[in-house]
Tab-separated table of N, CA and C in Angstrom:
chain	number	residue	atom	x	y	z
W	58	UNK	N	12.736	-7.841	13.417
W	58	UNK	CA	12.506	-7.034	12.217
W	58	UNK	C	11.215	-6.227	12.343
W	59	UNK	N	10.158	-6.841	12.906
W	59	UNK	CA	8.894	-6.136	13.073
W	59	UNK	C	9.027	-4.929	13.982
W	60	UNK	N	9.784	-5.099	15.078
W	60	UNK	CA	9.998	-3.995	16.008
W	60	UNK	C	10.761	-2.859	15.332
W	61	UNK	N	11.756	-3.213	14.530
W	61	UNK	CA	12.522	-2.198	13.799
W	61	UNK	C	11.625	-1.445	12.825
W	62	UNK	N	10.712	-2.156	12.156
W	62	UNK	CA	9.795	-1.488	11.216
W	62	UNK	C	8.826	-0.572	11.955
W	63	UNK	N	8.322	-1.030	13.118
W	63	UNK	CA	7.424	-0.174	13.902
W	63	UNK	C	8.156	1.099	14.330
W	64	UNK	N	9.400	0.942	14.763
W	64	UNK	CA	10.190	2.108	15.175
W	64	UNK	C	10.422	3.048	13.993
W	65	UNK	N	10.692	2.485	12.827
W	65	UNK	CA	10.904	3.311	11.629
W	65	UNK	C	9.632	4.075	11.268
W	66	UNK	N	8.475	3.414	11.354
W	66	UNK	CA	7.210	4.105	11.079
W	66	UNK	C	6.968	5.205	12.108
W	67	UNK	N	7.240	4.908	13.374
W	67	UNK	CA	7.050	5.911	14.427
W	67	UNK	C	7.938	7.129	14.178
W	68	UNK	N	9.191	6.890	13.807
W	68	UNK	CA	10.100	8.012	13.505
W	68	UNK	C	9.579	8.827	12.324
W	69	UNK	N	9.091	8.134	11.314
W	69	UNK	CA	8.587	8.834	10.122
W	69	UNK	C	7.384	9.707	10.468
W	70	UNK	N	6.460	9.180	11.263
W	70	UNK	CA	5.277	9.958	11.626
W	70	UNK	C	5.609	11.079	12.610
W	71	UNK	N	6.626	10.900	13.427
W	71	UNK	CA	6.984	11.907	14.432
W	71	UNK	C	7.410	13.218	13.794
W	72	UNK	N	7.958	13.159	12.607
W	72	UNK	CA	8.405	14.380	11.933
W	72	UNK	C	7.267	15.106	11.236
W	73	UNK	N	6.062	14.506	11.235
W	73	UNK	CA	4.888	15.070	10.572
W	73	UNK	C	5.206	15.511	9.145
W	74	UNK	N	5.611	14.573	8.311
W	74	UNK	CA	6.000	14.927	6.942
W	74	UNK	C	4.797	15.330	6.093
W	75	UNK	N	5.045	16.148	5.090
W	75	UNK	CA	3.998	16.491	4.127
W	75	UNK	C	3.693	15.279	3.254
W	76	UNK	N	4.730	14.516	2.932
W	76	UNK	CA	4.592	13.286	2.146
W	76	UNK	C	5.368	12.193	2.868
W	77	UNK	N	4.724	11.059	3.061
W	77	UNK	CA	5.370	9.912	3.693
W	77	UNK	C	5.837	8.962	2.598
W	78	UNK	N	7.122	8.674	2.555
W	78	UNK	CA	7.677	7.752	1.567
W	78	UNK	C	7.870	6.389	2.219
W	79	UNK	N	7.282	5.354	1.616
W	79	UNK	CA	7.371	3.988	2.132
W	79	UNK	C	7.933	3.095	1.037
W	80	UNK	N	9.086	2.523	1.277
W	80	UNK	CA	9.727	1.642	0.301
W	80	UNK	C	9.651	0.208	0.815
W	81	UNK	N	8.720	-0.575	0.245
W	81	UNK	CA	8.515	-1.970	0.657
W	81	UNK	C	8.449	-2.072	2.183
W	82	UNK	N	7.512	-1.353	2.825
W	82	UNK	CA	7.519	-1.280	4.288
W	82	UNK	C	7.222	-2.595	5.006
W	83	UNK	N	6.602	-3.554	4.331
W	83	UNK	CA	6.208	-4.789	5.010
W	83	UNK	C	6.912	-6.024	4.459
W	84	UNK	N	7.892	-5.830	3.593
W	84	UNK	CA	8.599	-6.948	2.985
W	84	UNK	C	9.409	-7.682	4.057
W	85	UNK	N	9.540	-8.977	3.910
W	85	UNK	CA	10.319	-9.848	4.807
W	85	UNK	C	9.716	-9.994	6.197
W	86	UNK	N	8.481	-9.563	6.380
W	86	UNK	CA	7.806	-9.755	7.661
W	86	UNK	C	6.843	-10.929	7.541
W	87	UNK	N	6.643	-11.642	8.647
W	87	UNK	CA	5.615	-12.684	8.611
W	87	UNK	C	4.259	-11.995	8.483
W	88	UNK	N	3.270	-12.717	7.993
W	88	UNK	CA	1.971	-12.109	7.671
W	88	UNK	C	1.313	-11.467	8.890
W	89	UNK	N	1.431	-12.096	10.041
W	89	UNK	CA	0.812	-11.550	11.251
W	89	UNK	C	1.434	-10.197	11.627
W	90	UNK	N	2.745	-10.108	11.577
W	90	UNK	CA	3.429	-8.848	11.893
W	90	UNK	C	3.116	-7.787	10.839
W	91	UNK	N	3.130	-8.186	9.567
W	91	UNK	CA	2.804	-7.246	8.489
W	91	UNK	C	1.389	-6.710	8.656
W	92	UNK	N	0.451	-7.576	9.021
W	92	UNK	CA	-0.936	-7.146	9.215
W	92	UNK	C	-1.036	-6.151	10.368
W	93	UNK	N	-0.321	-6.408	11.447
W	93	UNK	CA	-0.334	-5.469	12.581
W	93	UNK	C	0.229	-4.106	12.172
W	94	UNK	N	1.296	-4.120	11.385
W	94	UNK	CA	1.886	-2.850	10.940
W	94	UNK	C	0.980	-2.116	9.953
W	95	UNK	N	0.308	-2.865	9.067
W	95	UNK	CA	-0.653	-2.220	8.153
W	95	UNK	C	-1.776	-1.570	8.958
W	96	UNK	N	-2.258	-2.277	9.975
W	96	UNK	CA	-3.318	-1.733	10.827
W	96	UNK	C	-2.827	-0.473	11.552
W	97	UNK	N	-1.593	-0.511	12.063
W	97	UNK	CA	-1.007	0.659	12.719
W	97	UNK	C	-0.923	1.836	11.750
W	98	UNK	N	-0.469	1.572	10.549
W	98	UNK	CA	-0.365	2.615	9.532
W	98	UNK	C	-1.735	3.230	9.249
W	99	UNK	N	-2.753	2.394	9.083
W	99	UNK	CA	-4.101	2.898	8.815
W	99	UNK	C	-4.652	3.688	9.996
W	100	UNK	N	-4.350	3.248	11.205
W	100	UNK	CA	-4.800	3.960	12.402
W	100	UNK	C	-4.187	5.356	12.460
W	101	UNK	N	-2.894	5.438	12.205
W	101	UNK	CA	-2.223	6.744	12.225
W	101	UNK	C	-2.738	7.620	11.090
W	102	UNK	N	-2.920	7.020	9.902
W	102	UNK	CA	-3.458	7.790	8.768
W	102	UNK	C	-4.828	8.364	9.079
W	103	UNK	N	-5.680	7.583	9.743
W	103	UNK	CA	-7.028	8.082	10.024
W	103	UNK	C	-6.979	9.226	11.031
W	104	UNK	N	-6.023	9.188	11.956
W	104	UNK	CA	-5.887	10.265	12.936
W	104	UNK	C	-5.194	11.489	12.343
W	105	UNK	N	-4.276	11.247	11.415
W	105	UNK	CA	-3.479	12.324	10.834
W	105	UNK	C	-3.299	12.072	9.342
W	106	UNK	N	-4.312	12.391	8.530
W	106	UNK	CA	-4.210	12.121	7.091
W	106	UNK	C	-3.018	12.846	6.462
W	107	UNK	N	-2.354	12.136	5.574
W	107	UNK	CA	-1.236	12.714	4.833
W	107	UNK	C	-1.073	11.949	3.533
W	108	UNK	N	-0.379	12.548	2.613
W	108	UNK	CA	-0.064	11.881	1.358
W	108	UNK	C	1.058	10.891	1.604
W	109	UNK	N	0.922	9.709	1.017
W	109	UNK	CA	1.981	8.702	1.123
W	109	UNK	C	2.278	8.165	-0.268
W	110	UNK	N	3.539	7.907	-0.490
W	110	UNK	CA	3.992	7.275	-1.723
W	110	UNK	C	4.652	5.967	-1.308
W	111	UNK	N	4.052	4.850	-1.733
W	111	UNK	CA	4.548	3.545	-1.319
W	111	UNK	C	4.993	2.741	-2.528
W	112	UNK	N	6.190	2.204	-2.436
W	112	UNK	CA	6.693	1.274	-3.438
W	112	UNK	C	6.454	-0.122	-2.886
W	113	UNK	N	5.791	-0.970	-3.666
W	113	UNK	CA	5.564	-2.344	-3.238
W	113	UNK	C	5.403	-3.236	-4.458
W	114	UNK	N	5.763	-4.494	-4.293
W	114	UNK	CA	5.511	-5.501	-5.315
W	114	UNK	C	4.327	-6.374	-4.913
W	115	UNK	N	3.712	-6.063	-3.777
W	115	UNK	CA	2.594	-6.834	-3.256
W	115	UNK	C	1.292	-6.157	-3.692
W	116	UNK	N	0.667	-6.710	-4.715
W	116	UNK	CA	-0.531	-6.095	-5.287
W	116	UNK	C	-1.677	-6.045	-4.289
W	117	UNK	N	-1.890	-7.121	-3.551
W	117	UNK	CA	-2.980	-7.145	-2.563
W	117	UNK	C	-2.784	-6.021	-1.529
W	118	UNK	N	-1.561	-5.855	-1.086
W	118	UNK	CA	-1.232	-4.795	-0.134
W	118	UNK	C	-1.498	-3.415	-0.744
W	119	UNK	N	-1.105	-3.235	-1.985
W	119	UNK	CA	-1.338	-1.958	-2.665
W	119	UNK	C	-2.829	-1.667	-2.780
W	120	UNK	N	-3.611	-2.680	-3.140
W	120	UNK	CA	-5.056	-2.488	-3.271
W	120	UNK	C	-5.708	-2.213	-1.921
W	121	UNK	N	-5.169	-2.803	-0.874
W	121	UNK	CA	-5.728	-2.628	0.459
W	121	UNK	C	-5.453	-1.224	1.010
W	122	UNK	N	-4.286	-0.681	0.725
W	122	UNK	CA	-3.860	0.565	1.361
W	122	UNK	C	-4.000	1.810	0.492
W	123	UNK	N	-4.087	1.644	-0.804
W	123	UNK	CA	-3.952	2.786	-1.714
W	123	UNK	C	-5.279	3.340	-2.199
W	124	UNK	N	-5.250	4.611	-2.549
W	124	UNK	CA	-6.358	5.243	-3.261
W	124	UNK	C	-6.090	5.214	-4.760
W	125	UNK	N	-4.810	5.220	-5.101
W	125	UNK	CA	-4.410	5.218	-6.510
W	125	UNK	C	-3.121	4.418	-6.641
W	126	UNK	N	-3.082	3.566	-7.653
W	126	UNK	CA	-1.899	2.755	-7.920
W	126	UNK	C	-1.348	3.167	-9.274
W	127	UNK	N	-0.091	3.534	-9.295
W	127	UNK	CA	0.588	3.842	-10.550
W	127	UNK	C	1.403	2.610	-10.905
W	128	UNK	N	1.087	2.018	-12.040
W	128	UNK	CA	1.721	0.768	-12.460
W	128	UNK	C	2.895	1.099	-13.372
W	129	UNK	N	4.079	0.632	-12.968
W	129	UNK	CA	5.294	0.891	-13.737
W	129	UNK	C	5.740	-0.361	-14.472
W	130	UNK	N	6.297	-0.151	-15.649
W	130	UNK	CA	6.896	-1.246	-16.420
W	130	UNK	C	8.404	-1.188	-16.225
W	131	UNK	N	9.048	-2.346	-16.267
W	131	UNK	CA	10.507	-2.353	-16.109
W	131	UNK	C	11.204	-1.908	-17.386
W	132	UNK	N	12.397	-1.581	-17.272
W	132	UNK	CA	13.392	-1.244	-18.293
W	132	UNK	C	12.891	-1.124	-19.718
W	133	UNK	N	12.880	-0.008	-20.286
W	133	UNK	CA	13.039	1.258	-19.588
W	133	UNK	C	11.782	1.540	-18.773
W	134	UNK	N	11.974	2.024	-17.582
W	134	UNK	CA	10.842	2.273	-16.693
W	134	UNK	C	9.915	3.312	-17.307
W	135	UNK	N	8.647	2.960	-17.339
W	135	UNK	CA	7.634	3.901	-17.805
W	135	UNK	C	6.300	3.536	-17.166
W	136	UNK	N	5.378	4.474	-17.177
W	136	UNK	CA	4.067	4.265	-16.568
W	136	UNK	C	3.187	3.493	-17.536
W	137	UNK	N	2.691	2.335	-17.069
W	137	UNK	CA	1.738	1.558	-17.862
W	137	UNK	C	0.335	2.122	-17.731
W	138	UNK	N	0.044	2.654	-16.564
W	138	UNK	CA	-1.278	3.208	-16.340
W	138	UNK	C	-1.522	3.477	-14.869
W	139	UNK	N	-2.709	3.980	-14.591
W	139	UNK	CA	-3.111	4.314	-13.228
W	139	UNK	C	-4.389	3.550	-12.920
W	140	UNK	N	-4.450	2.977	-11.734
W	140	UNK	CA	-5.627	2.238	-11.278
W	140	UNK	C	-6.136	2.932	-10.021
W	141	UNK	N	-7.325	3.524	-10.107
W	141	UNK	CA	-7.910	4.214	-8.956
W	141	UNK	C	-8.738	3.244	-8.128
W	142	UNK	N	-8.565	3.312	-6.824
W	142	UNK	CA	-9.353	2.508	-5.887
W	142	UNK	C	-10.242	3.496	-5.148
W	143	UNK	N	-11.497	3.560	-5.538
W	143	UNK	CA	-12.378	4.620	-5.036
W	143	UNK	C	-13.248	4.192	-3.870
W	144	UNK	N	-12.989	3.039	-3.337
W	144	UNK	CA	-13.782	2.519	-2.228
W	144	UNK	C	-13.075	2.828	-0.910
W	145	UNK	N	-13.798	3.349	0.086
W	145	UNK	CA	-13.152	3.604	1.380
W	145	UNK	C	-12.498	2.333	1.933
W	146	UNK	N	-11.369	2.501	2.580
W	146	UNK	CA	-10.603	1.345	3.071
W	146	UNK	C	-11.415	0.449	3.995
W	147	UNK	N	-12.288	1.030	4.814
W	147	UNK	CA	-13.048	0.220	5.765
W	147	UNK	C	-14.029	-0.730	5.071
W	148	UNK	N	-14.286	-0.529	3.777
W	148	UNK	CA	-15.193	-1.409	3.026
W	148	UNK	C	-14.444	-2.437	2.180
W	149	UNK	N	-13.152	-2.491	2.297
W	149	UNK	CA	-12.347	-3.406	1.470
W	149	UNK	C	-12.196	-4.758	2.169
W	150	UNK	N	-13.288	-5.515	2.191
W	150	UNK	CA	-13.264	-6.857	2.781
W	150	UNK	C	-12.737	-7.866	1.763
W	151	UNK	N	-12.716	-9.137	2.123
W	151	UNK	CA	-12.110	-10.148	1.241
W	151	UNK	C	-12.841	-10.267	-0.098
W	152	UNK	N	-14.169	-10.146	-0.110
W	152	UNK	CA	-14.902	-10.223	-1.379
W	152	UNK	C	-14.573	-9.022	-2.265
W	153	UNK	N	-14.550	-7.859	-1.676
W	153	UNK	CA	-14.212	-6.643	-2.419
W	153	UNK	C	-12.781	-6.722	-2.937
W	154	UNK	N	-11.872	-7.231	-2.101
W	154	UNK	CA	-10.477	-7.372	-2.530
W	154	UNK	C	-10.374	-8.314	-3.725
W	155	UNK	N	-11.129	-9.400	-3.718
W	155	UNK	CA	-11.133	-10.325	-4.863
W	155	UNK	C	-11.624	-9.618	-6.117
W	156	UNK	N	-12.673	-8.819	-5.975
W	156	UNK	CA	-13.200	-8.062	-7.117
W	156	UNK	C	-12.172	-7.042	-7.625
W	157	UNK	N	-11.494	-6.368	-6.699
W	157	UNK	CA	-10.467	-5.399	-7.093
W	157	UNK	C	-9.314	-6.083	-7.816
W	158	UNK	N	-8.875	-7.233	-7.306
W	158	UNK	CA	-7.797	-7.983	-7.965
W	158	UNK	C	-8.198	-8.388	-9.377
W	159	UNK	N	-9.424	-8.876	-9.526
W	159	UNK	CA	-9.921	-9.288	-10.841
W	159	UNK	C	-9.955	-8.093	-11.795
W	160	UNK	N	-10.458	-6.977	-11.307
W	160	UNK	CA	-10.544	-5.769	-12.122
W	160	UNK	C	-9.147	-5.272	-12.516
W	161	UNK	N	-8.221	-5.313	-11.561
W	161	UNK	CA	-6.850	-4.890	-11.839
W	161	UNK	C	-6.231	-5.778	-12.911
W	162	UNK	N	-6.369	-7.101	-12.761
W	162	UNK	CA	-5.763	-8.028	-13.726
W	162	UNK	C	-6.436	-7.962	-15.094
W	163	UNK	N	-7.701	-7.582	-15.119
W	163	UNK	CA	-8.380	-7.384	-16.401
W	163	UNK	C	-7.756	-6.186	-17.127
W	164	UNK	N	-7.464	-5.145	-16.359
W	164	UNK	CA	-6.891	-3.929	-16.953
W	164	UNK	C	-5.402	-4.071	-17.255
W	165	UNK	N	-4.686	-4.794	-16.398
W	165	UNK	CA	-3.235	-4.973	-16.551
W	165	UNK	C	-2.912	-6.467	-16.535
W	166	UNK	N	-3.247	-7.191	-17.593
W	166	UNK	CA	-3.100	-8.656	-17.582
W	166	UNK	C	-1.663	-9.146	-17.459
W	167	UNK	N	-0.693	-8.347	-17.827
W	167	UNK	CA	0.701	-8.796	-17.779
W	167	UNK	C	1.390	-8.494	-16.453
W	168	UNK	N	0.694	-7.817	-15.549
W	168	UNK	CA	1.282	-7.473	-14.253
W	168	UNK	C	0.947	-8.577	-13.265
W	169	UNK	N	1.986	-9.082	-12.606
W	169	UNK	CA	1.756	-10.157	-11.629
W	169	UNK	C	1.844	-9.647	-10.219
């Protein structure tokens, strides 16, 4: 599965899209493989910045990779709010991630 995801990411980047769409790109992967793919994604992004729209249910992953998180509510789907992550990705260590999670849950207490 990890190899298939790497190939899918490679195909997506090969077309040099204006917007990269990622739908649960790391779901069903073991943590080690998911971490390698996240690192690959960040490496490619740093070499070739582009806009990406990622759908994920993994909040930690969203906070780690995103500049802005749009929080959606289920049925009827609507926007609950926007959470901006203004810290450069290279500074998002475990302590910072804990602070971001706390801040996110303070703002959106019903989102798990």
